[in-house]
Amino acid sequence: MTSLLVAILTLMAIPLVSSSVSELPLCGGTIKSYVEAKLDYPDLAPALDTLSEFPTAVWWTDNNSTYRNETLATLATCNSSSIPIIVVYGLPHKDCGAGYSDKGFNKDTESYLAFIQDLVTLVGNRPVLYVMEPDAIGIAATDSCGKTNQYVENMQQAVPLLTANVDARLYFDVGYWTLKDDSSTKSVADVIASVGSKSRKGAVKGIVLNTSNFRKTPEMIDKCKAFLTAAKKDTYRCVIDTSRNYRTPNTTSEWCNNKYAAIGVPPTSNTGMPDVLDYFLW
């Protein structure tokens, strides 16, 4: 526990260069897994309490039976002068290549759009940061199953609902693996242009890299720059999930919840690279 606390406190002390972008403070709700972990591992409670001080995204996902209550709690915690972070993860037939995450109740476009509208109604017109459908853009750009399951068409209908709120900021998740070369990066940029064209003007702010993954920040910055070049859109920026990317795992076979992962830079808009990065997020 001591080593974990030292790691967390060290991260809290990292100096971050202030961004030129004026932002409201990020906000997150109570993380269910932290609450459960404190019950299972009471000796880690102080470390988990420290982690809880940092804003962490809530997932609006049909894979989780308590998603609505968790999101309501987050919105109740975050006042209108802050930005809650909400990951939208509800596409019908999501994760169609591997199938590990396709456990939700959205089975068609109608149910998906009702799921999206429910979120839009709860959020209202307050500031919000949406992370759109982890992996979906990459799968749509590189895997035939994304086309078969109409990922692009479904997101094209969801995006205008999410961005009708003038204070909504939307970023498309692209994983990181989809930007492996110039050709795939261009394909991703083309899909984002297609889906993003349905949004309120200016609402799409760019992409998210490394969601729920472990790749280190310098690698993700290089991927971001490659995407920005391919997208040819001056207003786009990137967001990097730093929640467990302090060090690269020492094995590639243990890709899910790798035990060698470590906590990265805390969530902030002060990235030190305002022309490239809008946020580090958890």
C-alpha positions as semicolon CSV with decimal commas, in nm:
position;residue;x (nm);y (nm);z (nm)
1;M;0,000;0,000;0,000
2;T;0,286;0,237;0,083
3;S;0,434;0,205;-0,264
4;L;0,097;0,276;-0,422
5;L;0,048;0,586;-0,210
6;V;0,397;0,709;-0,295
7;A;0,325;0,660;-0,665
8;I;0,000;0,854;-0,640
9;L;0,153;1,140;-0,443
10;T;0,443;1,157;-0,688
11;L;0,199;1,193;-0,975
12;M;0,011;1,465;-0,791
13;A;0,335;1,661;-0,767
14;I;0,414;1,648;-1,141
15;P;0,433;2,008;-1,269
16;L;0,207;2,065;-1,569
17;V;0,245;2,357;-1,805
18;S;-0,071;2,562;-1,822
19;S;-0,270;2,536;-2,143
20;S;-0,379;2,847;-2,327
21;V;-0,727;2,700;-2,359
22;S;-0,961;2,832;-2,092
23;E;-1,156;2,537;-1,952
24;L;-1,404;2,468;-1,679
25;P;-1,274;2,214;-1,427
26;L;-1,323;1,848;-1,507
27;C;-1,557;1,655;-1,282
28;G;-1,632;1,290;-1,214
29;G;-1,857;1,091;-0,987
30;T;-1,809;0,812;-0,736
31;I;-1,638;0,517;-0,901
32;K;-1,820;0,194;-0,822
33;S;-1,507;-0,020;-0,857
34;Y;-1,324;0,194;-0,598
35;V;-1,607;0,145;-0,349
36;E;-1,606;-0,231;-0,406
37;A;-1,227;-0,251;-0,392
38;K;-1,219;-0,080;-0,052
39;L;-1,450;-0,349;0,083
40;D;-1,238;-0,628;-0,061
41;Y;-0,901;-0,469;0,021
42;P;-0,947;-0,242;0,325
43;D;-0,571;-0,187;0,357
44;L;-0,583;-0,004;0,023
45;A;-0,861;0,231;0,132
46;P;-0,631;0,536;0,184
47;A;-0,481;0,494;-0,163
48;L;-0,823;0,449;-0,320
49;D;-0,952;0,756;-0,138
50;T;-0,666;0,954;-0,290
51;L;-0,751;0,826;-0,637
52;S;-1,114;0,921;-0,580
53;E;-1,012;1,286;-0,554
54;F;-0,941;1,293;-0,928
55;P;-1,223;1,327;-1,184
56;T;-1,282;0,999;-1,363
57;A;-1,517;0,929;-1,653
58;V;-1,848;0,754;-1,598
59;W;-1,957;0,501;-1,861
60;W;-2,303;0,528;-2,014
61;T;-2,311;0,170;-2,135
62;D;-2,578;-0,092;-2,181
63;N;-2,321;-0,347;-2,063
64;N;-2,368;-0,224;-1,706
65;S;-2,701;-0,266;-1,526
66;T;-2,632;0,033;-1,297
67;Y;-2,513;0,273;-1,569
68;R;-2,808;0,509;-1,529
69;N;-2,778;0,546;-1,152
70;E;-2,402;0,598;-1,179
71;T;-2,447;0,869;-1,439
72;L;-2,722;1,038;-1,238
73;A;-2,492;1,040;-0,935
74;T;-2,214;1,195;-1,141
75;L;-2,440;1,468;-1,277
76;A;-2,563;1,539;-0,924
77;T;-2,204;1,569;-0,800
78;C;-2,084;1,794;-1,083
79;N;-2,221;2,147;-1,076
80;S;-2,297;2,348;-1,388
81;S;-1,958;2,518;-1,370
82;S;-1,772;2,192;-1,425
83;I;-1,743;1,937;-1,705
84;P;-1,848;1,579;-1,631
85;I;-1,678;1,318;-1,850
86;I;-1,913;1,059;-2,000
87;V;-1,806;0,764;-2,214
88;V;-2,087;0,661;-2,449
89;Y;-2,066;0,287;-2,519
90;G;-2,387;0,137;-2,648
91;L;-2,369;0,057;-3,018
92;P;-2,565;-0,251;-3,125
93;H;-2,318;-0,536;-3,185
94;K;-2,032;-0,339;-3,033
95;D;-1,686;-0,501;-3,032
96;C;-1,800;-0,706;-3,331
97;G;-1,453;-0,835;-3,411
98;A;-1,377;-0,993;-3,074
99;G;-1,722;-0,999;-2,916
100;Y;-1,600;-0,961;-2,557
101;S;-1,799;-0,645;-2,487
102;D;-2,121;-0,710;-2,677
103;K;-2,332;-0,784;-2,371
104;G;-2,580;-0,497;-2,379
105;F;-2,948;-0,460;-2,455
106;N;-2,919;-0,232;-2,760
107;K;-2,988;-0,466;-3,050
108;D;-3,097;-0,224;-3,323
109;T;-3,090;0,142;-3,425
110;E;-3,420;0,221;-3,254
111;S;-3,306;0,096;-2,912
112;Y;-2,968;0,264;-2,954
113;L;-3,115;0,605;-3,032
114;A;-3,354;0,575;-2,736
115;F;-3,049;0,496;-2,520
116;I;-2,873;0,807;-2,654
117;Q;-3,178;1,029;-2,612
118;D;-3,213;0,919;-2,250
119;L;-2,860;1,043;-2,182
120;V;-2,920;1,368;-2,369
121;T;-3,232;1,433;-2,162
122;L;-3,049;1,369;-1,834
123;V;-2,757;1,597;-1,927
124;G;-2,977;1,878;-2,055
125;N;-2,794;2,195;-2,157
126;R;-2,511;2,181;-1,905
127;P;-2,143;2,154;-2,008
128;V;-2,036;1,795;-2,079
129;L;-1,750;1,607;-2,241
130;Y;-1,849;1,298;-2,438
131;V;-1,611;1,020;-2,540
132;M;-1,788;0,850;-2,829
133;E;-1,803;0,471;-2,863
134;P;-1,460;0,324;-2,779
135;D;-1,310;0,126;-3,069
136;A;-1,610;0,183;-3,298
137;I;-1,441;0,429;-3,534
138;G;-1,139;0,202;-3,567
139;I;-1,352;-0,103;-3,632
140;A;-1,564;0,086;-3,884
141;A;-1,249;0,197;-4,065
142;T;-1,060;-0,132;-4,063
143;D;-1,298;-0,425;-4,009
144;S;-1,580;-0,539;-4,236
145;C;-1,799;-0,628;-3,938
146;G;-1,823;-0,259;-3,852
147;K;-1,976;-0,196;-4,190
148;T;-2,206;-0,499;-4,164
149;N;-2,336;-0,377;-3,830
150;Q;-2,383;-0,019;-3,950
151;Y;-2,153;0,147;-3,700
152;V;-2,117;0,462;-3,909
153;E;-2,487;0,494;-3,982
154;N;-2,583;0,450;-3,616
155;M;-2,326;0,701;-3,495
156;Q;-2,433;0,948;-3,763
157;Q;-2,779;0,943;-3,607
158;A;-2,652;0,962;-3,248
159;V;-2,407;1,249;-3,294
160;P;-2,663;1,523;-3,369
161;L;-2,857;1,423;-3,057
162;L;-2,547;1,443;-2,837
163;T;-2,427;1,771;-2,984
164;A;-2,756;1,959;-2,991
165;N;-2,645;2,092;-2,652
166;V;-2,428;2,395;-2,733
167;D;-2,206;2,317;-2,433
168;A;-2,135;1,957;-2,535
169;R;-1,781;1,868;-2,643
170;L;-1,748;1,542;-2,834
171;Y;-1,435;1,335;-2,899
172;F;-1,429;1,014;-3,101
173;D;-1,236;0,729;-2,947
174;V;-0,998;0,561;-3,193
175;G;-0,812;0,324;-2,959
176;Y;-0,454;0,358;-3,078
177;W;-0,401;0,044;-3,282
178;T;-0,602;0,191;-3,570
179;L;-0,331;0,451;-3,635
180;K;-0,057;0,199;-3,709
181;D;0,036;0,346;-4,050
182;D;-0,051;0,631;-4,285
183;S;-0,315;0,431;-4,472
184;S;-0,512;0,324;-4,165
185;T;-0,477;0,669;-4,011
186;K;-0,628;0,822;-4,325
187;S;-0,914;0,570;-4,310
188;V;-0,987;0,667;-3,950
189;A;-0,980;1,037;-4,039
190;D;-1,224;0,975;-4,324
191;V;-1,471;0,792;-4,099
192;I;-1,454;1,069;-3,840
193;A;-1,517;1,328;-4,110
194;S;-1,822;1,132;-4,222
195;V;-1,971;1,083;-3,876
196;G;-1,866;1,425;-3,750
197;S;-2,033;1,597;-4,042
198;K;-2,368;1,525;-3,875
199;S;-2,280;1,713;-3,557
200;R;-2,353;2,067;-3,453
201;K;-2,082;2,283;-3,609
202;G;-1,777;2,299;-3,385
203;A;-1,898;2,034;-3,140
204;V;-1,653;1,762;-3,249
205;K;-1,323;1,852;-3,088
206;G;-1,106;1,561;-3,202
207;I;-1,013;1,211;-3,088
208;V;-0,939;1,009;-2,778
209;L;-0,642;0,773;-2,770
210;N;-0,560;0,484;-2,538
211;T;-0,901;0,439;-2,374
212;S;-0,870;0,154;-2,123
213;N;-0,524;0,079;-2,258
214;F;-0,164;0,102;-2,144
215;R;0,039;0,278;-2,413
216;K;0,270;0,550;-2,287
217;T;0,202;0,917;-2,348
218;P;0,494;0,992;-2,588
219;E;0,378;0,712;-2,818
220;M;0,023;0,846;-2,810
221;I;0,142;1,199;-2,888
222;D;0,309;1,066;-3,202
223;K;-0,015;0,889;-3,301
224;C;-0,208;1,208;-3,234
225;K;0,018;1,416;-3,456
226;A;-0,016;1,161;-3,736
227;F;-0,394;1,180;-3,708
228;L;-0,401;1,560;-3,705
229;T;-0,194;1,562;-4,022
230;A;-0,429;1,315;-4,191
231;A;-0,746;1,490;-4,074
232;K;-0,637;1,830;-4,207
233;K;-0,864;2,008;-3,962
234;D;-0,697;2,285;-3,763
235;T;-0,953;2,279;-3,483
236;Y;-0,904;1,912;-3,390
237;R;-0,705;1,813;-3,084
238;C;-0,644;1,486;-2,901
239;V;-0,722;1,346;-2,558
240;I;-0,511;1,071;-2,400
241;D;-0,635;0,826;-2,139
242;T;-0,350;0,823;-1,886
243;S;-0,527;0,625;-1,616
244;R;-0,286;0,332;-1,637
245;N;-0,011;0,423;-1,881
246;Y;0,277;0,527;-1,653
247;R;0,476;0,232;-1,780
248;T;0,427;-0,002;-2,073
249;P;0,332;-0,355;-1,959
250;N;0,618;-0,602;-1,982
251;T;0,407;-0,851;-2,172
252;T;0,171;-0,824;-2,466
253;S;-0,018;-1,142;-2,385
254;E;-0,187;-1,005;-2,071
255;W;-0,376;-0,726;-2,245
256;C;-0,678;-0,702;-2,015
257;N;-0,625;-0,536;-1,674
258;N;-0,252;-0,596;-1,694
259;K;-0,110;-0,631;-1,344
260;Y;0,210;-0,449;-1,444
261;A;0,025;-0,131;-1,538
262;A;0,076;0,188;-1,338
263;I;-0,118;0,510;-1,285
264;G;-0,033;0,790;-1,527
265;V;-0,059;1,168;-1,518
266;P;-0,375;1,289;-1,339
267;P;-0,668;1,427;-1,540
268;T;-0,613;1,784;-1,654
269;S;-0,652;2,028;-1,941
270;N;-0,303;2,159;-1,866
271;T;-0,128;1,928;-2,110
272;G;0,161;2,156;-2,199
273;M;0,079;2,103;-2,568
274;P;-0,235;2,309;-2,635
275;D;-0,190;2,287;-3,012
276;V;-0,198;1,907;-2,994
277;L;-0,365;1,788;-2,672
278;D;-0,679;1,915;-2,500
279;Y;-0,681;1,677;-2,202
280;F;-0,525;1,394;-2,013
281;L;-0,820;1,193;-1,880
282;W;-0,892;0,892;-1,664
